[in-house]
PDB file of C-alpha atoms in Angstrom:
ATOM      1  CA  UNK T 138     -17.422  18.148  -8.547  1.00  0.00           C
ATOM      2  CA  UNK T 139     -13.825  19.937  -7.716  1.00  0.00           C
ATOM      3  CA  UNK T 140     -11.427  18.296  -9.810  1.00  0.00           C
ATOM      4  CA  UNK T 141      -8.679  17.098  -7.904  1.00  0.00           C
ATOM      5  CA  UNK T 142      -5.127  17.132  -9.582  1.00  0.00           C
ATOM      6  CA  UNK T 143      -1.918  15.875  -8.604  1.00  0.00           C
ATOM      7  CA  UNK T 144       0.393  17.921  -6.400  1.00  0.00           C
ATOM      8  CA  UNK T 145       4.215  18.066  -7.604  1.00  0.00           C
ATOM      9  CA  UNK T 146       6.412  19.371  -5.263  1.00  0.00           C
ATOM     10  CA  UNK T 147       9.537  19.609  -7.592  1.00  0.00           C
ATOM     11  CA  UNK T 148       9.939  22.707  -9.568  1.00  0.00           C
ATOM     12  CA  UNK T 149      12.749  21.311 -11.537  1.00  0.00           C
ATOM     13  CA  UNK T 150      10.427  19.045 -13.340  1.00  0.00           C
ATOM     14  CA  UNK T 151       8.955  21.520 -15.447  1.00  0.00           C
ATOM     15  CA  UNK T 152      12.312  22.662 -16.987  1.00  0.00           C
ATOM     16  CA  UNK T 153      12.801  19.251 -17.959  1.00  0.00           C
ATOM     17  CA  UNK T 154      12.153  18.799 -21.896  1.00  0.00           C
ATOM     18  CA  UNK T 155      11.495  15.040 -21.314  1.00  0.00           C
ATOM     19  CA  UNK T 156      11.016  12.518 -18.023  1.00  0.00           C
ATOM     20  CA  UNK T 157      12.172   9.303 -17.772  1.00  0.00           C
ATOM     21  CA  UNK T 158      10.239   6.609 -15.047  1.00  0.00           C
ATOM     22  CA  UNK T 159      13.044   4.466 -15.481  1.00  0.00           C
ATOM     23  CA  UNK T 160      12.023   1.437 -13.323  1.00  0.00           C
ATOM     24  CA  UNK T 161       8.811   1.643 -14.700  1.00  0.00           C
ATOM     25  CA  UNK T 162      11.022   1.526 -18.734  1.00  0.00           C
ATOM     26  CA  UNK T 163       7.842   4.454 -19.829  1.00  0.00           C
ATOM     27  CA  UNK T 164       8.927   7.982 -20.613  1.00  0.00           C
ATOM     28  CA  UNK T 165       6.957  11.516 -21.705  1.00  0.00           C
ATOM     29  CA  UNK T 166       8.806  11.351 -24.974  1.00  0.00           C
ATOM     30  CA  UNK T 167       7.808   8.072 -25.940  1.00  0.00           C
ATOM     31  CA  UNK T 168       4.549   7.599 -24.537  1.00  0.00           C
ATOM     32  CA  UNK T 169       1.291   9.263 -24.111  1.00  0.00           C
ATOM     33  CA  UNK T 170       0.823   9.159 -20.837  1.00  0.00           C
ATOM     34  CA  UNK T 171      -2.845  10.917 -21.332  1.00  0.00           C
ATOM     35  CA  UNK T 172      -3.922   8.386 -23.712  1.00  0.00           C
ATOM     36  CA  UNK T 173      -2.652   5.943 -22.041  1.00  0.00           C
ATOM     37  CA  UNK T 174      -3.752   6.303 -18.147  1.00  0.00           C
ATOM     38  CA  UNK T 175      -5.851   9.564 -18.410  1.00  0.00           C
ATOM     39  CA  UNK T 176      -9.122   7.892 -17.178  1.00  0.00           C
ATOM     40  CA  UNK T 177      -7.402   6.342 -13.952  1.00  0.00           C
ATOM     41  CA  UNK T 178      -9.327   6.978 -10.963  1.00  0.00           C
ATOM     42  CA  UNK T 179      -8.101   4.400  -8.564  1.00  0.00           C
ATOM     43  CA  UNK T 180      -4.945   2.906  -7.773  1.00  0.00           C
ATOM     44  CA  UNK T 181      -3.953  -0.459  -5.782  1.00  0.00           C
ATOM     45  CA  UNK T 182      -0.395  -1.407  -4.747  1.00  0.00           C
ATOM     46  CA  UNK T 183       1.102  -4.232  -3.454  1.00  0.00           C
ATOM     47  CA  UNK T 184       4.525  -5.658  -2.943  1.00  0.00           C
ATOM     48  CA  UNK T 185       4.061  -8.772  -5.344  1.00  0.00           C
ATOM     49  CA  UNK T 186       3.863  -8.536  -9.236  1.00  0.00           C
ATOM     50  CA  UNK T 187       1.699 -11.905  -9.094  1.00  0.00           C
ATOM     51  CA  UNK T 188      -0.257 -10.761  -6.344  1.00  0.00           C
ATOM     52  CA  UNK T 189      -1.360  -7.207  -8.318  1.00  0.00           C
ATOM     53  CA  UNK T 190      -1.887  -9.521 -11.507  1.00  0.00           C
ATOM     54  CA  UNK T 191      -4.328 -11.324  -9.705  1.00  0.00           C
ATOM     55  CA  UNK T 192      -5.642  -8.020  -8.357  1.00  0.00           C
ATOM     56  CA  UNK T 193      -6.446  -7.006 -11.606  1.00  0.00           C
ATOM     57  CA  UNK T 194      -7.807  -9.935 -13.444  1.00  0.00           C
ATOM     58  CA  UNK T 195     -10.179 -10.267  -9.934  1.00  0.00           C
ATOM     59  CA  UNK T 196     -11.626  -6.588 -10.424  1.00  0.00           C
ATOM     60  CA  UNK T 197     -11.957  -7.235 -14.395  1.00  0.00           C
ATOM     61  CA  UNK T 198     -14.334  -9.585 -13.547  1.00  0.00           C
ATOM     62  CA  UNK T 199     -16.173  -7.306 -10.521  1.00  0.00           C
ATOM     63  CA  UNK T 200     -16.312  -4.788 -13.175  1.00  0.00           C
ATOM     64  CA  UNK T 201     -17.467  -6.644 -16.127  1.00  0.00           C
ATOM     65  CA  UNK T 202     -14.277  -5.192 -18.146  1.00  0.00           C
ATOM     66  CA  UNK T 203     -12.487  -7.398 -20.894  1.00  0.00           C
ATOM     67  CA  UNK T 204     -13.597 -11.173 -22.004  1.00  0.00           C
ATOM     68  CA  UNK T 205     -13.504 -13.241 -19.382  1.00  0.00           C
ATOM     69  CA  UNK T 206     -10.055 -15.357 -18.619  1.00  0.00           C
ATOM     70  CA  UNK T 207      -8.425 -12.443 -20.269  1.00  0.00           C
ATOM     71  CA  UNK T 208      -4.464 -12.167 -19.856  1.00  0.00           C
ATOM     72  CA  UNK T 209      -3.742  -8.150 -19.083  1.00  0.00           C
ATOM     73  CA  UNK T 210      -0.616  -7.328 -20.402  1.00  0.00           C
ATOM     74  CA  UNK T 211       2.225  -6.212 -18.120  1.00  0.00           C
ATOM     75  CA  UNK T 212       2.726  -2.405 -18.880  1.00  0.00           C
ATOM     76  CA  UNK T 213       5.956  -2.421 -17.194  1.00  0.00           C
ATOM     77  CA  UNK T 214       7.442  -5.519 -19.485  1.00  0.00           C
ATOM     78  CA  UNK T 215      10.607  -3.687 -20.572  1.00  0.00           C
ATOM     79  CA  UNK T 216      11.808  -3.944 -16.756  1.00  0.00           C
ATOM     80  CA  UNK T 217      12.204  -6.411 -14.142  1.00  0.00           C
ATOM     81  CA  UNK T 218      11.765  -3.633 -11.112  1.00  0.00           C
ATOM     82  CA  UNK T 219       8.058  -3.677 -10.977  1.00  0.00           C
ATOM     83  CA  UNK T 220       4.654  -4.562 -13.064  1.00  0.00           C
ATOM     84  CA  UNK T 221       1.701  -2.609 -13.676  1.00  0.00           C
ATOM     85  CA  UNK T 222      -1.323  -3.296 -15.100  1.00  0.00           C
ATOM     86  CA  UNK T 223      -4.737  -1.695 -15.798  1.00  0.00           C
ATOM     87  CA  UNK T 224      -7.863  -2.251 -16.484  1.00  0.00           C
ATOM     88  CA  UNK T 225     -11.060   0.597 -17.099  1.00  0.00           C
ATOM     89  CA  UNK T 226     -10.057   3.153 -14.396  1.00  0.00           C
ATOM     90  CA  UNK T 227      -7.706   0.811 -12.516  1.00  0.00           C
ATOM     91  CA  UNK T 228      -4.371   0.384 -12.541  1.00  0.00           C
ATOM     92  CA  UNK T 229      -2.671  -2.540 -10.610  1.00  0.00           C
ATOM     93  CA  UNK T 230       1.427  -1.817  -9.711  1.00  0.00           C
ATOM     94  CA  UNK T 231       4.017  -3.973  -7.419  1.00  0.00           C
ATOM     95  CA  UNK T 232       5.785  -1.833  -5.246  1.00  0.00           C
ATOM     96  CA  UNK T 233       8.578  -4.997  -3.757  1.00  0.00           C
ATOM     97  CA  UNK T 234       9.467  -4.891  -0.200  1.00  0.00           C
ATOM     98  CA  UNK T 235      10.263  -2.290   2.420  1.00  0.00           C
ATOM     99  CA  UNK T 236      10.560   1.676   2.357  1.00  0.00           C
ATOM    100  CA  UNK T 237      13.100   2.234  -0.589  1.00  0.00           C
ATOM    101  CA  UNK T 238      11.332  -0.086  -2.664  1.00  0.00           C
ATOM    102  CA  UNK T 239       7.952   1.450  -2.131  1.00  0.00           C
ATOM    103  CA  UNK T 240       9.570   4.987  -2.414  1.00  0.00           C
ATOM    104  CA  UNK T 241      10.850   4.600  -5.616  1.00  0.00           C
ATOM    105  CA  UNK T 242       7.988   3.106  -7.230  1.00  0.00           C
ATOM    106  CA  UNK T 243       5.674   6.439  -5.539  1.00  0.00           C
ATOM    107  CA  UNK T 244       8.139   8.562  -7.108  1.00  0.00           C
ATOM    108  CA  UNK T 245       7.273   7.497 -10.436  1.00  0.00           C
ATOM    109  CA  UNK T 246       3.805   6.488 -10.284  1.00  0.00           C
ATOM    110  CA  UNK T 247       2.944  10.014  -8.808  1.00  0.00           C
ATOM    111  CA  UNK T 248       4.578  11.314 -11.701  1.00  0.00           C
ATOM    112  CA  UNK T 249       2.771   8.894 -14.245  1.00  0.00           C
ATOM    113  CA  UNK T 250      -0.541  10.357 -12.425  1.00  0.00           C
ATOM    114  CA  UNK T 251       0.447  14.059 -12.737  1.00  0.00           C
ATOM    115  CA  UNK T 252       1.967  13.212 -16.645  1.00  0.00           C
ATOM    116  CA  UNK T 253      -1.457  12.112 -17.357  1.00  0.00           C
ATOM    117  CA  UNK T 254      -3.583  14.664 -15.617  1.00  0.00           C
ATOM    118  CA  UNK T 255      -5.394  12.290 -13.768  1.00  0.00           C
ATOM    119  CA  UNK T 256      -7.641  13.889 -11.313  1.00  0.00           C
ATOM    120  CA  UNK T 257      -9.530  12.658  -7.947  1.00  0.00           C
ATOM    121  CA  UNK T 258      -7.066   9.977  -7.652  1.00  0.00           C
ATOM    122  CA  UNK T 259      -7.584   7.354  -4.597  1.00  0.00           C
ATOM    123  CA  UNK T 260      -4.837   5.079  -3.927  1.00  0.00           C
ATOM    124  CA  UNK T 261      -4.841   1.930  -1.631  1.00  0.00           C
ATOM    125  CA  UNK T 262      -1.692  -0.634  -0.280  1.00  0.00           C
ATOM    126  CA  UNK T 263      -3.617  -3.807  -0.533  1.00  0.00           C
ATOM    127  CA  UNK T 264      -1.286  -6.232   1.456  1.00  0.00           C
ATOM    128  CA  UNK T 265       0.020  -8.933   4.012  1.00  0.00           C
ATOM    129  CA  UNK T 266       0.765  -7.840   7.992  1.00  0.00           C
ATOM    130  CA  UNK T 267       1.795  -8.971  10.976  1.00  0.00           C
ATOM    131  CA  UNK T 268      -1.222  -8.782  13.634  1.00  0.00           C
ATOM    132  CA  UNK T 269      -1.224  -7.530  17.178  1.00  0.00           C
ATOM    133  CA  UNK T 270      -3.706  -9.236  19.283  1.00  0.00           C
ATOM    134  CA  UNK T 271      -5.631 -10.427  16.141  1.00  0.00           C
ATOM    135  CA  UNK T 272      -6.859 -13.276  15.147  1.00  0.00           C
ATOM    136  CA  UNK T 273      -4.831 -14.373  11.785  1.00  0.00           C
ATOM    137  CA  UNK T 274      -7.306 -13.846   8.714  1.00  0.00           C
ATOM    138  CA  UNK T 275      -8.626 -10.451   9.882  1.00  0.00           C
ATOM    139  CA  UNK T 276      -7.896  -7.363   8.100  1.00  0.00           C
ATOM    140  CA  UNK T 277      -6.718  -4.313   9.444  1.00  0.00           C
ATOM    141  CA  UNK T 278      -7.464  -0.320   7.806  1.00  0.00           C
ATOM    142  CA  UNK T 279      -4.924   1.863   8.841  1.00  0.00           C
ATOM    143  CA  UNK T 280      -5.657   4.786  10.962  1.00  0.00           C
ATOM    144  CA  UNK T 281      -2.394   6.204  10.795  1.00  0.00           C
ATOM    145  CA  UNK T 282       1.222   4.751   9.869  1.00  0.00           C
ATOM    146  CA  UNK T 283       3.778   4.926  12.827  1.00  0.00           C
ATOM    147  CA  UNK T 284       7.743   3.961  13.192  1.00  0.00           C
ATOM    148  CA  UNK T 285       8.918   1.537  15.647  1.00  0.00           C
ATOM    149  CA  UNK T 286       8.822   3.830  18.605  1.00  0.00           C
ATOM    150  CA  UNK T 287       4.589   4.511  17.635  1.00  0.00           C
ATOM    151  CA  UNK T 288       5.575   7.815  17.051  1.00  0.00           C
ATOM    152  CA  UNK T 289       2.769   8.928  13.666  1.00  0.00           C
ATOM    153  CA  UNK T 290       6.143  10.311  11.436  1.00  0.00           C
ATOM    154  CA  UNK T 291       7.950   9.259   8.373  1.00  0.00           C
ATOM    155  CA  UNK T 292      11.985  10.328   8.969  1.00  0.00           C
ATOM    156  CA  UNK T 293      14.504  10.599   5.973  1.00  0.00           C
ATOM    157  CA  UNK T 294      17.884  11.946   6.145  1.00  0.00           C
ATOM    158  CA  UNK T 295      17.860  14.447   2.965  1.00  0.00           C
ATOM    159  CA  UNK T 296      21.174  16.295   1.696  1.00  0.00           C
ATOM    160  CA  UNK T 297      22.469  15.670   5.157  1.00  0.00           C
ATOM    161  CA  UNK T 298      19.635  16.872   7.364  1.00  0.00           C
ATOM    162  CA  UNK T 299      16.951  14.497   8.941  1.00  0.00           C
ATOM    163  CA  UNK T 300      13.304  15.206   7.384  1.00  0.00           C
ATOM    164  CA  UNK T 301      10.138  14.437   9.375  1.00  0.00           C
ATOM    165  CA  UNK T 302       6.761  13.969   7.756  1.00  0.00           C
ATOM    166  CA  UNK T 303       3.256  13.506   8.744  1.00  0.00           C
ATOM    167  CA  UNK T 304       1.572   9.713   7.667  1.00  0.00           C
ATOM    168  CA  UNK T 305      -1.789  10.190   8.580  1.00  0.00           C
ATOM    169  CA  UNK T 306      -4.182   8.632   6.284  1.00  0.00           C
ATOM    170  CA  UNK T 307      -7.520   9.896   4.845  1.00  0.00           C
ATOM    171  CA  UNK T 308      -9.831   9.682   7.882  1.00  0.00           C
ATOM    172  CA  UNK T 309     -13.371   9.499   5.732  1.00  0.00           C
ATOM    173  CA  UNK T 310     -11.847   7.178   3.056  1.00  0.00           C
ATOM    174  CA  UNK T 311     -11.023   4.505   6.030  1.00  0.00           C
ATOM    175  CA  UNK T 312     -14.408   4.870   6.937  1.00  0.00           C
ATOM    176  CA  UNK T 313     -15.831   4.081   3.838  1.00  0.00           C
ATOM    177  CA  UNK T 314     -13.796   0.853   3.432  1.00  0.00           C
ATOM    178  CA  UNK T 315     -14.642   0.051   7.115  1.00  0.00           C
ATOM    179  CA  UNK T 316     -18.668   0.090   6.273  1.00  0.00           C
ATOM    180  CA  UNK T 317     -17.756  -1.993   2.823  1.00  0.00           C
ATOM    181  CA  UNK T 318     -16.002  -4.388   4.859  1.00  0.00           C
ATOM    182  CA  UNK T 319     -19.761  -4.358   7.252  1.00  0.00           C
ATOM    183  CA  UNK T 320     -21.678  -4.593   3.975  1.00  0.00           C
ATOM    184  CA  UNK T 321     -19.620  -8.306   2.702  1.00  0.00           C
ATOM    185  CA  UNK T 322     -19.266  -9.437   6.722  1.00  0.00           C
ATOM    186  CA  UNK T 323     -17.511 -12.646   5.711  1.00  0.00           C
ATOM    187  CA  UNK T 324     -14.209 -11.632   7.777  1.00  0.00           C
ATOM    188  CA  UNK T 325     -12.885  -9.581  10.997  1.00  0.00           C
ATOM    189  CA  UNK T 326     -11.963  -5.914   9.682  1.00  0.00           C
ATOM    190  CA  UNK T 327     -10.860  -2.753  12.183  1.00  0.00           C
ATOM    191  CA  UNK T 328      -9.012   0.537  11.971  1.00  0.00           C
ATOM    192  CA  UNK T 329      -5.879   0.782  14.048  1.00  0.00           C
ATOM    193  CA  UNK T 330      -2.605   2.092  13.829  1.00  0.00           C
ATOM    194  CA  UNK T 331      -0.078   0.156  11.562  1.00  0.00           C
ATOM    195  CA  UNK T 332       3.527   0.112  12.766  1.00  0.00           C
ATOM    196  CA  UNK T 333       6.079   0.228   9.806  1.00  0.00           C
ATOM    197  CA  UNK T 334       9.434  -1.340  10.203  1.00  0.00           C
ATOM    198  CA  UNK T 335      12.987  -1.050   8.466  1.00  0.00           C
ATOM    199  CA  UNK T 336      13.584  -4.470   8.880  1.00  0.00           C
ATOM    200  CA  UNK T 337      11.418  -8.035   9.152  1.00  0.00           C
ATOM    201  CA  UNK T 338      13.308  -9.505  11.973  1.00  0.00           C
ATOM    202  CA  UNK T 339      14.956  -7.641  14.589  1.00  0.00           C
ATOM    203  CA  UNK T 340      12.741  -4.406  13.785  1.00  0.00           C
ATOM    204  CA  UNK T 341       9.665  -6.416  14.369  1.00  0.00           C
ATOM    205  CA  UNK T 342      10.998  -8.157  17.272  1.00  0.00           C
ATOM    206  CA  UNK T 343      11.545 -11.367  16.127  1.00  0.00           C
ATOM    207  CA  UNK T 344      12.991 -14.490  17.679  1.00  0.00           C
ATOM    208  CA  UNK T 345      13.981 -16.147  14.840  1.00  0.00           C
ATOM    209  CA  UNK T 346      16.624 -13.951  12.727  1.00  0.00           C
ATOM    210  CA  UNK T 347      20.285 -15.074  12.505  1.00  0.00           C
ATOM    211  CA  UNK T 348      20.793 -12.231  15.103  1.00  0.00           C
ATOM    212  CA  UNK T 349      18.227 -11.898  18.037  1.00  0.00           C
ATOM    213  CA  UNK T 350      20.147  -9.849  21.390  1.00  0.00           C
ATOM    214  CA  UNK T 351      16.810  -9.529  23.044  1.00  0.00           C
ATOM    215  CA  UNK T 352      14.974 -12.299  24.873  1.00  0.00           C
ATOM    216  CA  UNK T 353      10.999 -13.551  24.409  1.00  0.00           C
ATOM    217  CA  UNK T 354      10.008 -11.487  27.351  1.00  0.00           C
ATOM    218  CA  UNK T 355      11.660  -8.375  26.349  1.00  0.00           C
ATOM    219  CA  UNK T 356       9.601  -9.033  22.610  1.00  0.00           C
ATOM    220  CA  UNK T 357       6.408  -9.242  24.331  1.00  0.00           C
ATOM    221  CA  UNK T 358       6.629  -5.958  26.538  1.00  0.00           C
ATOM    222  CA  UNK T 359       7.854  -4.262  23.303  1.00  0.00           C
ATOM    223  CA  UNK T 360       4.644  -5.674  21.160  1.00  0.00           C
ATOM    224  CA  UNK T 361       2.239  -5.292  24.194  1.00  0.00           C
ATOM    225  CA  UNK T 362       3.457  -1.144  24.573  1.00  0.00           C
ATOM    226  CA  UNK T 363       2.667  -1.418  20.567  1.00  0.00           C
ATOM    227  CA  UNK T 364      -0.951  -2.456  21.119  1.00  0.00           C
ATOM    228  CA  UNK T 365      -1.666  -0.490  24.147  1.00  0.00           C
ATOM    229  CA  UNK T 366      -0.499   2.316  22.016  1.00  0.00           C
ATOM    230  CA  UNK T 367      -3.320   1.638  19.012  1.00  0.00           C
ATOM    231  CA  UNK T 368      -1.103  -0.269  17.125  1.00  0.00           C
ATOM    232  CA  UNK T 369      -2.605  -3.245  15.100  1.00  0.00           C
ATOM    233  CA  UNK T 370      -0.430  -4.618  12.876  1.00  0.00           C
ATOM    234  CA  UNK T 371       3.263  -4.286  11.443  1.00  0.00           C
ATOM    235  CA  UNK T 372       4.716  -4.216   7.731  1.00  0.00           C
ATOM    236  CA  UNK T 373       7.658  -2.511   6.268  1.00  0.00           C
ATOM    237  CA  UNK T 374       5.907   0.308   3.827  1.00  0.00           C
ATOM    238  CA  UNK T 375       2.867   2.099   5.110  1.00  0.00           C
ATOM    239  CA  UNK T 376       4.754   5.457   6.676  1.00  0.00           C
ATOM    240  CA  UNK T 377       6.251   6.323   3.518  1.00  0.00           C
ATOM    241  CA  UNK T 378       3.304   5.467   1.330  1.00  0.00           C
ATOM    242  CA  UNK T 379       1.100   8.054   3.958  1.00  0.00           C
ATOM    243  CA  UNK T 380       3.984  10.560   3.620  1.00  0.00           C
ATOM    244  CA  UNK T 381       4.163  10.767  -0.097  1.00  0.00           C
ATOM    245  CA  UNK T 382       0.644  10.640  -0.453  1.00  0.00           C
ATOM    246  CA  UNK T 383      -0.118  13.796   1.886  1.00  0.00           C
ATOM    247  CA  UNK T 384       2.825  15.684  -0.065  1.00  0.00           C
ATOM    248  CA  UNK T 385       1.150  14.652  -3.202  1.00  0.00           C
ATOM    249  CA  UNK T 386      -2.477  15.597  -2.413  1.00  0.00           C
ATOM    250  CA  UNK T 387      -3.607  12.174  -2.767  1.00  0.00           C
ATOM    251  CA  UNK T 388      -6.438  10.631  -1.195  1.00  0.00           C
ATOM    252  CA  UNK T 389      -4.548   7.108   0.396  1.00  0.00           C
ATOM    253  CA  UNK T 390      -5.229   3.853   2.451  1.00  0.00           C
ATOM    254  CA  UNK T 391      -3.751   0.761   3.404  1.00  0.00           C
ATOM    255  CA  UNK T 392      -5.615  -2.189   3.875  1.00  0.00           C
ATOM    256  CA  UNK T 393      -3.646  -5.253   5.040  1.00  0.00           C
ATOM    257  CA  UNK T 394      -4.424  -8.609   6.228  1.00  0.00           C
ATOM    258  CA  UNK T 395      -2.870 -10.559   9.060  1.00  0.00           C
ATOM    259  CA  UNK T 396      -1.126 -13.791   8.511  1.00  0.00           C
ATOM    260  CA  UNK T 397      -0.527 -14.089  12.230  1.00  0.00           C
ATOM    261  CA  UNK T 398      -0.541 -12.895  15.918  1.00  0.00           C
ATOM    262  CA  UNK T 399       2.521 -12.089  16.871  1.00  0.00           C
ATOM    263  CA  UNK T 400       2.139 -12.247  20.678  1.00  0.00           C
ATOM    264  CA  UNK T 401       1.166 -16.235  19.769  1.00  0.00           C
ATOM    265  CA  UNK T 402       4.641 -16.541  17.743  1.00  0.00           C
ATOM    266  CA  UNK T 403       7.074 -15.195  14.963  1.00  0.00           C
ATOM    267  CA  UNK T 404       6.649 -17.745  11.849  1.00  0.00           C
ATOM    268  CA  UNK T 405       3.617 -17.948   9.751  1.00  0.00           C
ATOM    269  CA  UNK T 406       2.357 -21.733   9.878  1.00  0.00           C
ATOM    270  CA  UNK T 407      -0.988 -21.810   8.235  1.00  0.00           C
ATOM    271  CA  UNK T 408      -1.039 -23.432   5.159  1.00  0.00           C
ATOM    272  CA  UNK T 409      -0.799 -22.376   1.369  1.00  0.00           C
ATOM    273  CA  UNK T 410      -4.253 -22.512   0.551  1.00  0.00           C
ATOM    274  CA  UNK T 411      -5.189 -20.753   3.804  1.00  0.00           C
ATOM    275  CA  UNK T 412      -2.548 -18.037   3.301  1.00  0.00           C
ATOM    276  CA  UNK T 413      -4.004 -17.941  -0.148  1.00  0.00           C
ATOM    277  CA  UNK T 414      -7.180 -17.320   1.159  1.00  0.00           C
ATOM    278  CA  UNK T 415      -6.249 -14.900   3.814  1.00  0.00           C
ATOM    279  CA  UNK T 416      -4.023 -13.066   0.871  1.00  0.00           C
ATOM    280  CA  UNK T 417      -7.489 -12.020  -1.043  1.00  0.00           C
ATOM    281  CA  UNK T 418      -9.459 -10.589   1.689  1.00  0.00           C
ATOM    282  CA  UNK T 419      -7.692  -7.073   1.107  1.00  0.00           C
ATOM    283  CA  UNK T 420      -8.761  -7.554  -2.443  1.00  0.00           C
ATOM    284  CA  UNK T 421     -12.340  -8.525  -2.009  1.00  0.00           C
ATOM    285  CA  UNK T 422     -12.670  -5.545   0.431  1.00  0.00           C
ATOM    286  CA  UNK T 423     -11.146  -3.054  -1.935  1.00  0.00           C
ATOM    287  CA  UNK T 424     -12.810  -4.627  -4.900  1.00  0.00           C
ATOM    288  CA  UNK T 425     -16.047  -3.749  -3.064  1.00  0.00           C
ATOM    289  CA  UNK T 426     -15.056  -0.708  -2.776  1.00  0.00           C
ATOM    290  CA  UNK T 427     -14.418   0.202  -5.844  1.00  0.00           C
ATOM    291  CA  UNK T 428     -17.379  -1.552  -7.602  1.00  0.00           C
ATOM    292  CA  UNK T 429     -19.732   0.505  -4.647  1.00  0.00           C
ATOM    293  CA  UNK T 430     -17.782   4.000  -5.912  1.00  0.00           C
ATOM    294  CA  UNK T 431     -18.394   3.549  -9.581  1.00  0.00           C
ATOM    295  CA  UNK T 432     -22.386   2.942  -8.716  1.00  0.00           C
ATOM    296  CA  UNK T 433     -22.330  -1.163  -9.446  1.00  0.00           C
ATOM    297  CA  UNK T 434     -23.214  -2.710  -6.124  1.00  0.00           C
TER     298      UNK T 434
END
């Protein structure tokens, strides 16, 4: 097979004797990042540290990897920013909430990937969304990321000027999740657009902010023109995650689960252990997945 490397579009990074991931507290001159995560193949990020722990001590067990009830250490312990873990050829990292939380973490965990000469790389969001006309519980695979006006672009002002880039997401790769999702039919999956916010109230139309301007029947045109234009559900990171993915020549997804239907209401009520419940579809799915691409199902 074609290996697959990891695409740096900086220049300036070769002329640079050392690098320092700062929020992740690892570095090229004091780690080897080869050693270390050279045999990564897959990637899953998600905006809570305990949420990724669990990730990881879930697809231990898929995998068979480590004695069971085994604590993986937090590679990331020397900062508070985020936590990574890993386990065989999968590494588990927080990424906190919204776009420049997200962005900096992809900064450096691209670079961790390229550092290590990791190849064929596939990297899925595993998270919690907003629905559209969903049923809570079901999980959505995103077809392509798109801002609050469904338009499929990631904007960023850079040294002044305003950048647009594309967030479409691997096509084939949703596909393959969609069929895994088929194969364990114990919840409601599609593929559908994700809308990604700047902001959890008044960017997703909420009601229930300490500033609302807008009234409930102004919300519900806005979310209706959202799902008549393929839009499924709404979180705060996906369009950046798609744009530094493409850049980066990485294979990406984002596989989210809905807490609630927003054209029902603005504040999740289910309970803890349903929420909890709801919480580990994404994994299950992606755990599938993973366990199917490494020939164990």
């Amino acid at each position: 097979n074609r290996e697959n490397f990891i695409h740096l579009c900086n220049p300036h990074l070769e002329k640079m004797r050392e690098d320092i991931l700062y929020h992740f507290a690892l570095g090229t001159g004091t780690h080897d990042f080869p050693v270390l995560f050279g045999d990564v193949k897959f990637v899953c990020v998600g905006g809570s540290p305990s949420r990724m722990k669990a990730f990881i001590t879930y697809i231990a067990e898929e995998l068979g990897l480590g004695s069971p009830g085994c604590d993986c250490p937090n590679i990331c312990a020397g900062t508070d920013r985020y936590a990574m873990y890993k386990v065989g050829p999968v590494l588990s990292v927080s990424h906190g909430m919204g776009i420049p939380s997200i962005s900096i973490m992809l900064h450096e965990l691209i670079k961790l990937l390229y550092h290590a000469k990791c190849s064929n790389i596939t990297i899925i969001r595993i998270g919690t969304s907003g629905g559209i006309g969903l049923e809570p519980g079901s999980v959505v695979i995103t077809k392509q990321s798109v801002d609050a006006t469904f338009k499929p672009q990631f904007e960023q002002v850079i040294l002044g000027k305003t950048v647009v880039r594309s967030t479409n997401l691997d096509e084939q790769l949703a596909k393959e999740l969609m069929q895994c999702s088929k194969e364990i039919g114990q919840f409601n999956t599609v593929i559908g657009n994700t809308m990604c916010t700047l902001d959890f109230y008044e960017g997703q139309g909420r009601l229930d902010g300490a500033i609302c301007l807008y009234n409930e029947e102004e919300k519900l045109q806005y979310l209706k023109e959202a799902y008549d234009s393929g839009v499924r559900n709404i979180e705060m990171e996906s369009s950046v995650f798609a744009a530094m993915c493409n850049l980066s020549g990485v294979k990406a997804a984002v596989v989210c689960v809905t807490l609630l239907n927003r054209l029902e209401g603005d504040q999740i009520s289910s309970s803890h252990d349903v929420l909890v419940e709801y919480q580990q579809r994404p994994q299950k799915l992606v755990g599938y997945f993973i366990k199917k691409s490494l020939g164990k199902i």
